[in-house]
PDB file of C-alpha atoms and ligand atoms in Angstrom:
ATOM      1  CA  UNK A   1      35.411 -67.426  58.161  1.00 93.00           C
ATOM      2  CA  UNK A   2      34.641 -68.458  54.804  1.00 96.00           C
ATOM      3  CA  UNK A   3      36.149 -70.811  52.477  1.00 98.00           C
ATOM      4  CA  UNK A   4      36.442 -70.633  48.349  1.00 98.00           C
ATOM      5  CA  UNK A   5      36.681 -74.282  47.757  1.00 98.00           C
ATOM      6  CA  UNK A   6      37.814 -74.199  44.304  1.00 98.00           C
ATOM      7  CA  UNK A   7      39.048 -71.696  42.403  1.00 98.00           C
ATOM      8  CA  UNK A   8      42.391 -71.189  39.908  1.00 97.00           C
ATOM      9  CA  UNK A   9      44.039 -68.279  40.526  1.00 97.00           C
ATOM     10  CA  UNK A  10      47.062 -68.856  38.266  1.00 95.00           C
ATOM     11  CA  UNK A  11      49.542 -66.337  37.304  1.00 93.00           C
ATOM     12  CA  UNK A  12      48.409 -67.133  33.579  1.00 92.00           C
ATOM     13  CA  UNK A  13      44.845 -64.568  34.238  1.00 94.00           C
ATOM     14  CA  UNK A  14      45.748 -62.726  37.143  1.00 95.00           C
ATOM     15  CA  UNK A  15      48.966 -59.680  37.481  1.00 94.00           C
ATOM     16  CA  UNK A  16      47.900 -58.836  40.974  1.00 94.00           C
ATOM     17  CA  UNK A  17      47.650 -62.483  42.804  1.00 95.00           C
ATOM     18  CA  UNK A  18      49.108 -61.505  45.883  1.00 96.00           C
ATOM     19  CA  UNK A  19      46.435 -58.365  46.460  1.00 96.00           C
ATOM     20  CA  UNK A  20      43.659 -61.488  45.785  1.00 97.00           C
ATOM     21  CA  UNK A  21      44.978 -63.288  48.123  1.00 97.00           C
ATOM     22  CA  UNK A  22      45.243 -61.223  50.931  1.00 97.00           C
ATOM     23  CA  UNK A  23      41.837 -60.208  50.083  1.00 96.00           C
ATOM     24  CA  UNK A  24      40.830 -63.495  51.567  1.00 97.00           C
ATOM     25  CA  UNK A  25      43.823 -63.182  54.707  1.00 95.00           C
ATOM     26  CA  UNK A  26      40.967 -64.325  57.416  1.00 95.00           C
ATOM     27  CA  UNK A  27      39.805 -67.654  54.804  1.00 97.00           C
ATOM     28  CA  UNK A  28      41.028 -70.484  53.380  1.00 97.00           C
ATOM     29  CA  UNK A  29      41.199 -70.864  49.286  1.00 97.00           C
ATOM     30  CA  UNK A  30      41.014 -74.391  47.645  1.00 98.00           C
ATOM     31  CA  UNK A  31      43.206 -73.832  44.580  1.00 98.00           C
ATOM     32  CA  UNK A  32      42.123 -76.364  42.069  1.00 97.00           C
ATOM     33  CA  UNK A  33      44.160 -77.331  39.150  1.00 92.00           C
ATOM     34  CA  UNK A  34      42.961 -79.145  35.600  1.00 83.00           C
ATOM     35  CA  UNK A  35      45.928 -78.956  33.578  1.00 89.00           C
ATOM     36  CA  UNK A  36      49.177 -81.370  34.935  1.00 88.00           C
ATOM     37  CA  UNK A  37      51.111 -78.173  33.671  1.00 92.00           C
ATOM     38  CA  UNK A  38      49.492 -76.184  36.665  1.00 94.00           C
ATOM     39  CA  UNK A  39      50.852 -78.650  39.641  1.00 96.00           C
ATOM     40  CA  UNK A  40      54.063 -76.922  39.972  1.00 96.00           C
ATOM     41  CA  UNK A  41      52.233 -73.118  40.657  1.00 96.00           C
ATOM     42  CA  UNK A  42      50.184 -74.981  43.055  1.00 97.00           C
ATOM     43  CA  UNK A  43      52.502 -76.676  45.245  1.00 97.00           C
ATOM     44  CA  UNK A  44      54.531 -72.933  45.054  1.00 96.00           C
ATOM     45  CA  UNK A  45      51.075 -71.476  46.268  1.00 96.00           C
ATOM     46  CA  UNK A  46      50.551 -74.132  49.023  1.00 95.00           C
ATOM     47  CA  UNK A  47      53.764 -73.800  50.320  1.00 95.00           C
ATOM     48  CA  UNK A  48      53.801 -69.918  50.645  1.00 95.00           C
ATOM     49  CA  UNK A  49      50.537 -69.174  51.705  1.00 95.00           C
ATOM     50  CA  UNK A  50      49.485 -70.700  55.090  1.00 93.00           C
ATOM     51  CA  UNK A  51      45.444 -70.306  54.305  1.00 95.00           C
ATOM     52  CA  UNK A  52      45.825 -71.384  50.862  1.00 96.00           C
ATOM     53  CA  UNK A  53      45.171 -75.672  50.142  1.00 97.00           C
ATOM     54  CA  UNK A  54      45.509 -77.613  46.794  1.00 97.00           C
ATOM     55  CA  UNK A  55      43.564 -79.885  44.908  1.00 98.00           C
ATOM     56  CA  UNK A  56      45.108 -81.456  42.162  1.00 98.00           C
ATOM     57  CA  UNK A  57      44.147 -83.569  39.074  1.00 97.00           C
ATOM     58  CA  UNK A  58      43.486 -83.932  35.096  1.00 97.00           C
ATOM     59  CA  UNK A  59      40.421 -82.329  33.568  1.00 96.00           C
ATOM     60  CA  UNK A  60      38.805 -84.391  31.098  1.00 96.00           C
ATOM     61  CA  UNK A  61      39.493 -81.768  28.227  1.00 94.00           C
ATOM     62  CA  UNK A  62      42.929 -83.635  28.661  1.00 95.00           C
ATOM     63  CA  UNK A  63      41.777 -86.968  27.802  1.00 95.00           C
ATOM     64  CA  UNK A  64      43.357 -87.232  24.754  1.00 95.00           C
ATOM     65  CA  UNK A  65      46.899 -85.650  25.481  1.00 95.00           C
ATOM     66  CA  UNK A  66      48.033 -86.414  28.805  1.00 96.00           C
ATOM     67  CA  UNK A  67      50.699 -88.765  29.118  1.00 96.00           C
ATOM     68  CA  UNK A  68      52.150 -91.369  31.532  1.00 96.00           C
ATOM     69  CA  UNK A  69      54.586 -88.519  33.227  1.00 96.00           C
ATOM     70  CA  UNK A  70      51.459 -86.229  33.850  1.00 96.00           C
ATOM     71  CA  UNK A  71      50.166 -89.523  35.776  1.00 96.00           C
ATOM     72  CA  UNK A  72      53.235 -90.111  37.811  1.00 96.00           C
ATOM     73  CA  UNK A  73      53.809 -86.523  38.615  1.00 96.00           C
ATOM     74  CA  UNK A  74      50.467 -85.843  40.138  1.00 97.00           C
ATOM     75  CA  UNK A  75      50.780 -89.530  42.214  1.00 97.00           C
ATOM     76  CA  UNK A  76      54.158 -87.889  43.467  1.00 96.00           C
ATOM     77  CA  UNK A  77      52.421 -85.153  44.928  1.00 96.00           C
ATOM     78  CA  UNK A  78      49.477 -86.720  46.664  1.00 96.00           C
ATOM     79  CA  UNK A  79      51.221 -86.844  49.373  1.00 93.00           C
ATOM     80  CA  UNK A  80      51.605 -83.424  50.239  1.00 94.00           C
ATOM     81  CA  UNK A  81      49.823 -82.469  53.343  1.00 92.00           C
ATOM     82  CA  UNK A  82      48.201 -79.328  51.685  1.00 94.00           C
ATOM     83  CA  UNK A  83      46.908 -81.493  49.160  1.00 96.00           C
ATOM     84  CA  UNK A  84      43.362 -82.223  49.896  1.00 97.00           C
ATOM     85  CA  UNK A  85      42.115 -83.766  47.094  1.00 97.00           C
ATOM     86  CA  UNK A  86      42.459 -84.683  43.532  1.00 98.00           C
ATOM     87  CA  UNK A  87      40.415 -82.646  40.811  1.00 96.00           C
ATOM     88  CA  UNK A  88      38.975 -81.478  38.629  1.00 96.00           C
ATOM     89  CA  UNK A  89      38.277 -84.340  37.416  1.00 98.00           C
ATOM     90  CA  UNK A  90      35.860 -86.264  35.870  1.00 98.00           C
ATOM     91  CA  UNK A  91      33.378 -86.154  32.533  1.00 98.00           C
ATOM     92  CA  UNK A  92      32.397 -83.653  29.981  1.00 97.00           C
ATOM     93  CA  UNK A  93      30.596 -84.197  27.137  1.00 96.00           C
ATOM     94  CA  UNK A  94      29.643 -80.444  25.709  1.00 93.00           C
ATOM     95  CA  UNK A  95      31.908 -80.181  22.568  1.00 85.00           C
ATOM     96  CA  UNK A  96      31.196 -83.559  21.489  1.00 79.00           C
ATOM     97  CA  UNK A  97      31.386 -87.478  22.187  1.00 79.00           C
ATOM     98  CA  UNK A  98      34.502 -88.835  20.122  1.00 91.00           C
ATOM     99  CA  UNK A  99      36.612 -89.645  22.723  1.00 95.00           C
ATOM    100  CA  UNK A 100      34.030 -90.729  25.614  1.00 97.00           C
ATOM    101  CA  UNK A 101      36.046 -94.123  26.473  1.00 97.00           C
ATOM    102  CA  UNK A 102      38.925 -92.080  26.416  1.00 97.00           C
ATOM    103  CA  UNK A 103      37.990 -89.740  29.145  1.00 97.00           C
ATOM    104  CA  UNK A 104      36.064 -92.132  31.457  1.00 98.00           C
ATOM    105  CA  UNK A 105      39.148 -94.018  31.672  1.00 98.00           C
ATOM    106  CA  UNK A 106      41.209 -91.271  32.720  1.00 97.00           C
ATOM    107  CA  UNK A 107      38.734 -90.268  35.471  1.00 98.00           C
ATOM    108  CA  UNK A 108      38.475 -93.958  36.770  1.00 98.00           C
ATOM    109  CA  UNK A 109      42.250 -93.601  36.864  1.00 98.00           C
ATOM    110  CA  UNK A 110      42.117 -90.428  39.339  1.00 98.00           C
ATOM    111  CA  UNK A 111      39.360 -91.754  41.156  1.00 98.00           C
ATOM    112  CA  UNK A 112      41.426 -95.455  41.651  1.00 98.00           C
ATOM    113  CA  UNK A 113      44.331 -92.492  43.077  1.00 98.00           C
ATOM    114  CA  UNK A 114      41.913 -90.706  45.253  1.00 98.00           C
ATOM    115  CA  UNK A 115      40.780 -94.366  46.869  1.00 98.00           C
ATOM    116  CA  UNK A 116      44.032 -94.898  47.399  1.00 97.00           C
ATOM    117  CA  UNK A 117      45.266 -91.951  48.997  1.00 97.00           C
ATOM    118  CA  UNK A 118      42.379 -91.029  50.322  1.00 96.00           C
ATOM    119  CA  UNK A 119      41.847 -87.821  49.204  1.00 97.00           C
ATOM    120  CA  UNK A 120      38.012 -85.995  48.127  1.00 98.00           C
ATOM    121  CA  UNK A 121      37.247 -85.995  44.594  1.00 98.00           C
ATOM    122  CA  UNK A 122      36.304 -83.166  43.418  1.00 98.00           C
ATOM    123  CA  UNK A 123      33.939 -83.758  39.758  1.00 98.00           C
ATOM    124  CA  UNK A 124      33.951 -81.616  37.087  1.00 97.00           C
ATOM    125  CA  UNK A 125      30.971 -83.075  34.903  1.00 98.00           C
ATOM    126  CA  UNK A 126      29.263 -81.328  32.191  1.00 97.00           C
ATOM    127  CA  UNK A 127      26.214 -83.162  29.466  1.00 97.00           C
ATOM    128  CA  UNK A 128      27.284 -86.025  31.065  1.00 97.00           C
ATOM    129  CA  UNK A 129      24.881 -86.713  34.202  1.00 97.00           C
ATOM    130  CA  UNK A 130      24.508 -90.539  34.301  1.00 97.00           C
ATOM    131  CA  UNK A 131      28.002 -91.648  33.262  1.00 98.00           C
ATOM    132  CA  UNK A 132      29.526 -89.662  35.798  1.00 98.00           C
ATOM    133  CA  UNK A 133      26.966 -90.816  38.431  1.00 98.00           C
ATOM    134  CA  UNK A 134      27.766 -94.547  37.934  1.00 98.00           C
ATOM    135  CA  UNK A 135      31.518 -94.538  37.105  1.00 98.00           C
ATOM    136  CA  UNK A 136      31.510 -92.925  41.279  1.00 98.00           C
ATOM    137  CA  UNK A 137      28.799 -95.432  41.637  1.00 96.00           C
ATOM    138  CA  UNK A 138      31.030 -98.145  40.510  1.00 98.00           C
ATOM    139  CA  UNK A 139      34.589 -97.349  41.427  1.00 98.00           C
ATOM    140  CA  UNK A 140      34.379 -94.985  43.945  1.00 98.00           C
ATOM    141  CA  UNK A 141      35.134 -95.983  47.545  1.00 98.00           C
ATOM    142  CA  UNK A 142      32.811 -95.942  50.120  1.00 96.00           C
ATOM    143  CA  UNK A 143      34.845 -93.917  52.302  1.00 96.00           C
ATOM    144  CA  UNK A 144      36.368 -91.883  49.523  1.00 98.00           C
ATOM    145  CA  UNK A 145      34.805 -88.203  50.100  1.00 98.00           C
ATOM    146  CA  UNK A 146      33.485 -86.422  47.269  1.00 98.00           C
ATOM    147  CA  UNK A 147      32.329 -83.004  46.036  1.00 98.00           C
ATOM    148  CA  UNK A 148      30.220 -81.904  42.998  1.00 98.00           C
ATOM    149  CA  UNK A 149      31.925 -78.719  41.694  1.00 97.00           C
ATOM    150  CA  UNK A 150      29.758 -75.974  40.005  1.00 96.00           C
ATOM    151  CA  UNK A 151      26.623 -78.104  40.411  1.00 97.00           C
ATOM    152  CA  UNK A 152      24.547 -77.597  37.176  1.00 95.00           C
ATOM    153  CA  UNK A 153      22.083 -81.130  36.946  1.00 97.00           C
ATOM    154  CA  UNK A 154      18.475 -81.179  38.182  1.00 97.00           C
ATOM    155  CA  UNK A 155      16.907 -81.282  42.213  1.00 98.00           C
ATOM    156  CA  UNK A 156      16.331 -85.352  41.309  1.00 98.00           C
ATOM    157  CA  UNK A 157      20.387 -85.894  40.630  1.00 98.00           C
ATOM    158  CA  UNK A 158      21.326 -83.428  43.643  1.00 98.00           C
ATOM    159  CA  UNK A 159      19.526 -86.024  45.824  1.00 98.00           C
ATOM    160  CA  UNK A 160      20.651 -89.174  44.369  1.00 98.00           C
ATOM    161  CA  UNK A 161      24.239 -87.866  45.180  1.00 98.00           C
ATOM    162  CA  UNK A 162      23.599 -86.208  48.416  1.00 98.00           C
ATOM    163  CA  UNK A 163      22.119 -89.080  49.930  1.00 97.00           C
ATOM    164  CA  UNK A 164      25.318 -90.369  49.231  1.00 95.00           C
ATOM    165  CA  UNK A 165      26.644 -87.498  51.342  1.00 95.00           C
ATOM    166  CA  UNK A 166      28.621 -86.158  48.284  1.00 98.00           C
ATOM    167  CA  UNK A 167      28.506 -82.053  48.556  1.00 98.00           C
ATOM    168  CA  UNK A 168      27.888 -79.833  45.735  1.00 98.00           C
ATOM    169  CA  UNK A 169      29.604 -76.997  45.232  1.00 98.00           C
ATOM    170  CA  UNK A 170      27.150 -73.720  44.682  1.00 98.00           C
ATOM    171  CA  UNK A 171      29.145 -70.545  42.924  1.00 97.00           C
ATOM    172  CA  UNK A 172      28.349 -67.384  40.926  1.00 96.00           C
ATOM    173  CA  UNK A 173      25.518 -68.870  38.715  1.00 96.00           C
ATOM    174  CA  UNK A 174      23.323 -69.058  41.934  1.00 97.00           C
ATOM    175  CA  UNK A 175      23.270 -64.937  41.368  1.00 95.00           C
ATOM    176  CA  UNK A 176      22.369 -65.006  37.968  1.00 95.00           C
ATOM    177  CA  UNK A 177      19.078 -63.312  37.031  1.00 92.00           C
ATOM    178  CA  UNK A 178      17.363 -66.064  34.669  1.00 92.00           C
ATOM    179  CA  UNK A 179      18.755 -69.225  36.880  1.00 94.00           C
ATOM    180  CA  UNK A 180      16.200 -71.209  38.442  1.00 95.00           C
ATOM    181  CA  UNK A 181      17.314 -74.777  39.011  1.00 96.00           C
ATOM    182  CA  UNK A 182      19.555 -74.249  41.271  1.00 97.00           C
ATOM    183  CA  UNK A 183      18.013 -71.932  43.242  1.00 97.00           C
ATOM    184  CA  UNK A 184      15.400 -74.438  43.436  1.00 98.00           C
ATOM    185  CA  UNK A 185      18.262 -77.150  44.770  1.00 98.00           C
ATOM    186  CA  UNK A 186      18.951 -74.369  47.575  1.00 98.00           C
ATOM    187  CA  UNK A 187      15.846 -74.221  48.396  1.00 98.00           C
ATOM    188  CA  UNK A 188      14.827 -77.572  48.871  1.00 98.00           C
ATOM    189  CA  UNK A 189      17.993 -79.429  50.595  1.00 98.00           C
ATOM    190  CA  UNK A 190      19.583 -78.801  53.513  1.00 98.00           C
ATOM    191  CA  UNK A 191      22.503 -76.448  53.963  1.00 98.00           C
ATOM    192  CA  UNK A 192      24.768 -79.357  54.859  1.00 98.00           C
ATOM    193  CA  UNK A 193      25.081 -80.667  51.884  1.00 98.00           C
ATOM    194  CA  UNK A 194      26.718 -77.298  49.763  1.00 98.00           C
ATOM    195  CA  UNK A 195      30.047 -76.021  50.131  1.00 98.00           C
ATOM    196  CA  UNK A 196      31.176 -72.349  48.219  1.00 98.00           C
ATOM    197  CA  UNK A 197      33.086 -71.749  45.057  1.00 98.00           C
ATOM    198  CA  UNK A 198      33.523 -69.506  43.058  1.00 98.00           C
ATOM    199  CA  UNK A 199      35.135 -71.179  40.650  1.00 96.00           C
ATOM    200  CA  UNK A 200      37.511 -68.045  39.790  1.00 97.00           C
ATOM    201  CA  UNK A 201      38.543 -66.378  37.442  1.00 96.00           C
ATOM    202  CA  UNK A 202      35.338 -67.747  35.695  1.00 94.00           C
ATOM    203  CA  UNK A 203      31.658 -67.370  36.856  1.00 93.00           C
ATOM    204  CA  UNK A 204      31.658 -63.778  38.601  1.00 94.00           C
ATOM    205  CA  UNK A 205      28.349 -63.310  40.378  1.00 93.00           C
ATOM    206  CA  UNK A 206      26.335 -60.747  40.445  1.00 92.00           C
ATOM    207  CA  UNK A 207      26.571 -57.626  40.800  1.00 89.00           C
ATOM    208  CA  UNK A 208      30.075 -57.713  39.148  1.00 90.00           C
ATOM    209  CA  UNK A 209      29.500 -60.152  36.145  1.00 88.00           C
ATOM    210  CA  UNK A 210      31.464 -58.949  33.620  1.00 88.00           C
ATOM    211  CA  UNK A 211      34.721 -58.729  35.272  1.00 93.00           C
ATOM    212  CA  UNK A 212      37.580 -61.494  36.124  1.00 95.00           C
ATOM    213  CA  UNK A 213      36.214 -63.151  39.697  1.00 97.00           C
ATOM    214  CA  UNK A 214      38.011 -64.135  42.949  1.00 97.00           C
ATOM    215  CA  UNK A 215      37.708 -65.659  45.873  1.00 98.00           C
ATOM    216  CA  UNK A 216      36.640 -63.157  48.028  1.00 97.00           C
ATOM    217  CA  UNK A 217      33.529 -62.881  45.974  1.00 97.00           C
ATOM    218  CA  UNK A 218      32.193 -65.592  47.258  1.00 97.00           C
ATOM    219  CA  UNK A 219      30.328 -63.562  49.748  1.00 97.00           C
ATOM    220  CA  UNK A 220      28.328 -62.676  47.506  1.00 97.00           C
ATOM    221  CA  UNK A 221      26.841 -66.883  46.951  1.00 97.00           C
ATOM    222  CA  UNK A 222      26.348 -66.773  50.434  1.00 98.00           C
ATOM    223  CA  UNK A 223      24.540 -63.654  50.908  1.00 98.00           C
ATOM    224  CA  UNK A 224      22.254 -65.275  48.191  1.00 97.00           C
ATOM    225  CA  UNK A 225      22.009 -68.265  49.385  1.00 98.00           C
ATOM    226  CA  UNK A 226      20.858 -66.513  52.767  1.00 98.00           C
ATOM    227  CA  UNK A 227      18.145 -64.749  50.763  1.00 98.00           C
ATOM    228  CA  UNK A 228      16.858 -68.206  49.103  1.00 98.00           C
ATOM    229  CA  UNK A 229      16.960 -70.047  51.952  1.00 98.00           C
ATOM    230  CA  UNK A 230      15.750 -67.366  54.484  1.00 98.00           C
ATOM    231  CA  UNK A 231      18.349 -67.726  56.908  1.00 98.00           C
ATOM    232  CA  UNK A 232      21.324 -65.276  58.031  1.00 98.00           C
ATOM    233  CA  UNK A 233      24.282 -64.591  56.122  1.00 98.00           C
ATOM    234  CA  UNK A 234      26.234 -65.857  59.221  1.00 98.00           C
ATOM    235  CA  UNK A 235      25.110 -69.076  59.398  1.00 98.00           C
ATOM    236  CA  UNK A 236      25.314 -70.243  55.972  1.00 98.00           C
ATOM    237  CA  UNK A 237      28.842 -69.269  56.421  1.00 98.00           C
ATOM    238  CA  UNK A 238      29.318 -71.103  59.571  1.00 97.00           C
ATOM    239  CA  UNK A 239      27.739 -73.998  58.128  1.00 98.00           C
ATOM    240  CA  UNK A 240      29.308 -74.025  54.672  1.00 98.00           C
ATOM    241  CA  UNK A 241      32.859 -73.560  56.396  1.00 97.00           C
ATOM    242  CA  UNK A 242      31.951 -76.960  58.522  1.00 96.00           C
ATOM    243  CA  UNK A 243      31.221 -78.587  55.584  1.00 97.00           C
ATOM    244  CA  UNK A 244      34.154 -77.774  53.582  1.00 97.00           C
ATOM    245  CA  UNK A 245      36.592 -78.458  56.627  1.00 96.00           C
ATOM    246  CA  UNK A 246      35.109 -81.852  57.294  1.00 95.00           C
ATOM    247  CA  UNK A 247      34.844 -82.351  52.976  1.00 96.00           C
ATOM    248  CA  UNK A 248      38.429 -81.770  52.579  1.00 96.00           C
ATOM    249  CA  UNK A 249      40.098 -82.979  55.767  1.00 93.00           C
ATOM    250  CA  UNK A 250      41.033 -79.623  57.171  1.00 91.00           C
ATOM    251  CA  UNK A 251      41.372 -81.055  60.494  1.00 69.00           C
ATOM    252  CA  UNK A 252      43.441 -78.470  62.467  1.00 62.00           C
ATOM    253  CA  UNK A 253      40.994 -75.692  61.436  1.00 59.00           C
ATOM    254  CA  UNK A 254      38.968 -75.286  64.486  1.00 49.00           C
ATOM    255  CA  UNK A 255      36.144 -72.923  64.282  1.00 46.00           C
TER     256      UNK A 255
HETATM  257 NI1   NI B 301      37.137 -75.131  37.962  1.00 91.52          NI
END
């Protein structure tokens, strides 16, 4: 078994969901949302598909636009059992720094929600490596489980955060050609700390860059990973379905 633990297949970029889905009828799919607007298709997704979980949560692009309804209508759904955690969430800093306070106060808000609820938050941080590492620091709970998605910082910050036994979440970029870093971060640390994503429809790995991904292409992460690591393709998945299952709760899943 494998398991794609975050991806957004929304009817927005995909006309033939249900033939993606049934791609992956022996896995489980994470469906991750960043836009309050997306909670509804989520829930609809949860509810129909019985290998198919939910994450939900505001993406910092929202920062400056959300409002006090998207708050209360993603706390009204935490407490759906398919919901496992709350993301994306979190920092990013690549098209500029105006409204910083803005979004670190929105992710402190999730993170106060996933503390409460106790549900895994799930990061989305880009160009913005040491805020995001001490607002978790800071306000995170101890027992509050987190994952990295699409890890993209250096070896040193993968260790600072898996010591703290927060995954990271390894996708399509681990395929690309020219990457190095995080090959290197496979390399060195130990297969318990990464869970798959694929992050779809973005990030298709190789060989099929170029063309919308899905979640059944996450094979093709592990069968790299496999090759970095020098292990077999079965185990990684065995191990990075443990880890996902004991990231995101997904107790009845026996394997
Ligand atoms: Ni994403």
């Amino acid at each position: 078994m494998m398991i794609d633990t975050h991806c957004h297949i929304l009817k927005e970029d995909y006309d033939n969901i249900e033939e993606v889905i049934k791609k992956m009828k022996e896995n489980i799919i994470i469906v991750s949302s960043a836009s309050p607007k997306d909670i509804d298709e989520i829930i609809d997704l949860i509810e129909k598909y019985d290998n198919i979980y939910g994450t939900i949560g505001i993406h910092p692009e929202f920062a400056n636009t959300y409002t006090k309804t998207d708050l209360t209508k993603l706390e009204s759904n935490l407490n759906h059992p398919k919901i496992v955690g709350i993301g994306e969430i979190g920092l990013d800093y690549h098209y500029g720094n105006d409204n910083k306070e803005a979004q670190k106060e929105l992710f402190i808000k999730q993170i106060d929600l996933a503390n409460k609820y106790h549900k895994t938050i799930v990061i989305h941080s880009r160009d913005a490596k040491e805020d995001t590492y001490n607002i978790i620091k800071t306000y995170k709970n101890n027992d509050t489980k987190c994952n990295m998605h699409c890890y993209g910082y250096d070896l040193e910050m993968a260790k600072k955060l898996t010591n703290q036994n927060i995954t990271l979440g390894i996708g399509g970029i681990l395929t690309f050609k020219n990457e190095k870093k995080l090959k290197k971060i496979v390399q060195e640390l130990d297969l318990k700390n990464f869970v798959l994503e694929t992050d779809s429809p973005y990030l298709t790995p190789e060989p099929f860059r170029g063309h919308i991904n899905e979640p059944y292409n996450i094979k093709y992460v592990a069968e790299k990973i496999a090759e970095i690591k020098n292990i077999k393709y079965e185990e990684v998945l065995k191990q990075t379905t443990k880890n996902a299952i004991k990231q995101f709760d997904l107790k009845y899943l026996d394997i």
